[in-house]
């Protein structure tokens, strides 16, 4: 594979993120096929044209099917709102394209299953945009766990919190409508679950509580509307490997901006991480004299591949967008049948089933197997 | 009340802690009755004599009833193992003494109820040793909450973790026997619950999971014995005020030494605390330009009474034992019919019922009302 | 200016960093001239060809003058070792190109002066690669200072530390030779000085100490060679605005990986920053009740322009390379005669004079005016 | 020595601190002579009587010489303002008493020398109240250094900052008068110097800068008065062991409440400490795979003697006053001719000479040998 033709559908938050990754993957890694930015789709012709120019794509369209049908396109980034994922991703796979779809797969688990089915028979790569798993310091966490550095893991605690819906005076918008899903559990839980999945394996059973901190929110015209989604969720979890744990998410946690906090406890040590300090890992090992034991704050460095592709000096700091460039590189590896660290539609479906099981357990007021 | 005669039963970890508090409360506060250290009981006469000398008590005995019956004694510190609390506390109350009993009240909830009943009719003060509630920076947290600084509280997360049982190679000892109680939930959960109780009010319902990370532990003679208690527990909780939350405890959390971590989320801000940095409070308020918002790390200072009784300079640091001295001062206030910030046997019983409800919910695999 | 033709000389650490910035500046900002990667020079033809392919340049050469003379090239990135900067930068300016030269300008202050002179008369933009000044949270620090949020600044403390030369058993290499300059003071002092320069203005006088922690280092052949440069330097400084301060640098500070630590004290508050946590600013203001005062940890967010060009969500984290993309955008602004936040050859010369004054003060054992 | 009779002169900040230590040293340590609180002197008879009752002293007086002459008194705590130290300490020594004097010894170095001389010939113990050296985690720092855990130390950085004079609108008071001494350098520099002295040995030469952030301050009557002392000082230092370093102090550092920050760099690692988190030590060692290296945050624990005398559980936190109790125990050890970790008048004089040399170097604008 000498070169790769790229199509992009959607140019919002994640669309730009994909575009940056496609622009950077060659100069950062230098060892992958030449990326050609072929075709970009956006809502209107004018907007698509502007975005194609900005983001470096050769051609543009308001018809996303044109991207999928373009014979120069080998792989399609699908970054539209979640409800569009199934149709677009399935169409792209049917057209023989590889697919890089943003997470979650789909609001309805049935649609996610159809996506998984479409990927299964396609002979194409179909992965999801779980970028947190790509952080070199998270990859190092995986190496530590696999190497038994903290012994057998028996307990974990996961949190993901932001505050973009914390203001009770903010206007009602679509995220508070039932049609948007359950709430925080959709928005956030998949992220820590992707990390657990890669680091420790699947969740086997769950028992969740969900909460609506604000029963209604103001409307622009002065009235108020009842909130239909849960901005907070907390769950007890059990992993297939036997570990117990908790998973807590909130989008109304004042002061939390991008917190994805992990605590992993094992028989010989512990590991702690917080995405708000994404270049730091804290490692405690029951090793050496107890008088000298403490959590070591490890800074991301060229020792934690592929950090060295971005920077030769340790502790200088990668950013959120760099994770996406690594994800892009892993996608290219998968497309070349190389061993790749990605979450494909099979694994993605397991993660989303876990979220649905959580919601189900809330209503059932008891444990639910995933 | 010009002076107060003190009796002490037990001279272990908490016994010494009480003795230090009784020695310090006069010089630290300077505004309370003169404390007279009258009578101390320990297991043997010799040990009691040595400890009385060390800890400054005038008289000593191997018969704890002698302390209770001593007419010079006005108040009795009960710091023996938990199973002795009911008999001693009830006897002391019957003898007309005030009681300062270490927590928890008793392994069996029935005994705790008897203690509460004995206190009810006694006309005496009967309080429990929940010292974390006395931290001046925690008291300030209470003022912030009461003053509405973070608005209406709708979610909390509590953790208490240590690692004194984290080593799977440590010998089996009594804390792993079923007779010791449930496990981490007894040892630890009462502490964060005491904080919640004072800061936000009672817990109304719970749903817990418990776990045994190590199924057995080595014996001194080379064999192994099955562990019967749960070193880890996690619970979903609901408060009477409507807030949701989680409470997680572990005594096998490598690297955690005295973590009592609290996160409180409200409609206008958040508060975070960790006992391992017991002189710091982190406060976030949605106030002023968002570009300047962040968690403020507030250091304990004379602004947070009664810190100023220990130190006139801010940020110089109180210690764990200082909390006990404050608790002692509050006990003296209660004995003088002044308004006191303590957890008496009534409130203590509610806290212990919450713990028992958690254990029950684990076995029932569903929510249990407290 | 519809488009900009770019030449790049050098493809090492900073060369790749420039190349990444040139690749990203369009998709990140979307509002600047189309960047065309025209010509790249490296040491050999083969290496230049490989790097051009990797980094996206159309043409390659082993003759750096070919880049400078290429009429398609509007601006030249000079990222070769420092001793080459004067010849290349001056030649590029003479050829009518804008110049983006890595810092420091030149080992010899005379050469730096020649560069400044060449820039003066050229009518072209000539800037230096001081990327730390571009950090959005540092720019916010500037706004806070300019807005008087911490009052009048009267004291600062600056540190820059890494540990890449901390190992006494590491082999002697060119950085320990006198021909490489003074040592840590060259390597590092310019960085914090660039920040001071932009935030508070020029340094007026200095008094430095320098130290060689390891008098000699091992050679590959088994012998040892005397070290000729100073791995550590500390200086007392006075700013033109009257503030006092210190500046400390070390490249033998075990555990420090990319520390650029700033403490700024004013009459109404303080600001703290550490590059190892480059997305965080700590701000203290004497404002509101003292019981609630504390350093607020502000996370970089879209409130801190141009963070929002990279990410719409706060607290998600920019990286070191993102600073270079912002620098590139500022360079393009300067080339369009727009107001730009850069350090040009005029200002760069002042910074380097400060470094030379420090070295001079060390030998003179007294204060030296810059 | 079965028992020790204690006299206390002065009952302010440090007087109370001494009294608390004298009250606690028996119950905390349990292995030292019985402390008898014999005689207390304060300014008036009434005040002395009140304080004696509060602090537990048997007798009281308004004549400090009565304390010194009391035959029941073996040791005298001198905690009056600094200018009274020489007369009182010398009188006490002459009366055959041991002396525990607060630091610094005296505003005038000549008086400090007289105090040292008086101690020399007395056959009595005469120590200064440098309590920071008693912190168990600081003692552990000493063990790490002595054990070569971070190799040979070649560089240190010291800071001590508070903000009690940071407000330019605060009224002029005696600390801004020249008669009070130099300023921050008196107030603070002795503290980090005591730590350096015990951990690494004496300072050999210094070069300081001092600054007055606020040239004048308001008077109560509405006028303003010129400030005569320096609220800020910064110094380059060299140690006798060859290490270089800096020492910075400020009493106008907004947000700093009790910061005594130490950075120690050696050939194999680094140690960091900040008194505002007095129960934490950060240790970096170049040991094991670099991918796992990081600063370990060690929490004070029973591994760090004599922490275990206060608390059997790690990470539960000592406070500022506990340091004084340890100091008191060391004083008792010295009085029993045991090996004691104290700063006596000999060492104290060296520390104060260092401070005077700093002030001298400021005026001389050059290095001064101590």
Tab-separated table of N, CA and C in Angstrom, chain B residues 145 156 192-204 238-241 347 350-351 354:
chain	number	residue	atom	x	y	z
B	145	UNK	N	-21.016	25.011	52.556
B	145	UNK	CA	-22.241	24.334	52.127
B	145	UNK	C	-23.469	25.034	52.698
B	156	UNK	N	-22.442	13.335	45.475
B	156	UNK	CA	-21.207	13.210	46.250
B	156	UNK	C	-20.511	11.898	45.910
B	192	UNK	N	-16.299	8.247	56.435
B	192	UNK	CA	-16.925	9.174	55.467
B	192	UNK	C	-18.403	9.396	55.759
B	193	UNK	N	-19.062	8.377	56.290
B	193	UNK	CA	-20.481	8.576	56.628
B	193	UNK	C	-20.656	9.622	57.713
B	194	UNK	N	-19.720	9.664	58.659
B	194	UNK	CA	-19.824	10.694	59.703
B	194	UNK	C	-19.715	12.081	59.082
B	195	UNK	N	-18.850	12.199	58.082
B	195	UNK	CA	-18.690	13.484	57.402
B	195	UNK	C	-19.957	13.848	56.633
B	196	UNK	N	-20.472	12.895	55.908
B	196	UNK	CA	-21.699	13.154	55.152
B	196	UNK	C	-22.821	13.542	56.096
B	197	UNK	N	-22.918	12.792	57.192
B	197	UNK	CA	-23.980	13.040	58.154
B	197	UNK	C	-23.944	14.483	58.652
B	198	UNK	N	-22.744	14.949	58.979
B	198	UNK	CA	-22.632	16.306	59.513
B	198	UNK	C	-22.758	17.355	58.419
B	199	UNK	N	-22.268	17.048	57.236
B	199	UNK	CA	-22.240	18.059	56.174
B	199	UNK	C	-23.554	18.122	55.400
B	200	UNK	N	-24.175	16.972	55.187
B	200	UNK	CA	-25.315	16.928	54.269
B	200	UNK	C	-26.514	16.178	54.798
B	201	UNK	N	-26.342	15.501	55.920
B	201	UNK	CA	-27.482	14.780	56.495
B	201	UNK	C	-27.438	13.290	56.211
B	202	UNK	N	-28.465	12.568	56.671
B	202	UNK	CA	-28.421	11.105	56.639
B	202	UNK	C	-28.570	10.506	55.236
B	203	UNK	N	-28.071	9.277	55.140
B	203	UNK	CA	-28.232	8.463	53.942
B	203	UNK	C	-29.567	7.743	54.049
B	204	UNK	N	-30.307	7.694	52.948
B	204	UNK	CA	-31.641	7.075	53.022
B	204	UNK	C	-31.667	5.661	52.459
B	238	UNK	N	-28.085	7.016	48.276
B	238	UNK	CA	-28.998	8.147	48.109
B	238	UNK	C	-29.164	8.817	49.458
B	239	UNK	N	-29.109	10.122	49.468
B	239	UNK	CA	-29.265	10.849	50.724
B	239	UNK	C	-30.709	11.308	50.915
B	240	UNK	N	-31.038	11.569	52.145
B	240	UNK	CA	-32.404	12.051	52.413
B	240	UNK	C	-32.681	13.351	51.702
B	241	UNK	N	-31.659	14.155	51.494
B	241	UNK	CA	-31.871	15.433	50.801
B	241	UNK	C	-32.004	15.249	49.295
B	347	UNK	N	-26.996	9.744	66.794
B	347	UNK	CA	-26.518	9.886	65.407
B	347	UNK	C	-25.613	8.721	65.018
B	350	UNK	N	-27.485	5.832	63.738
B	350	UNK	CA	-27.934	6.001	62.342
B	350	UNK	C	-26.801	5.639	61.382
B	351	UNK	N	-25.603	6.102	61.708
B	351	UNK	CA	-24.446	5.797	60.856
B	351	UNK	C	-24.218	4.291	60.796
B	354	UNK	N	-26.585	2.455	58.683
B	354	UNK	CA	-26.276	2.607	57.262
B	354	UNK	C	-25.275	1.549	56.818
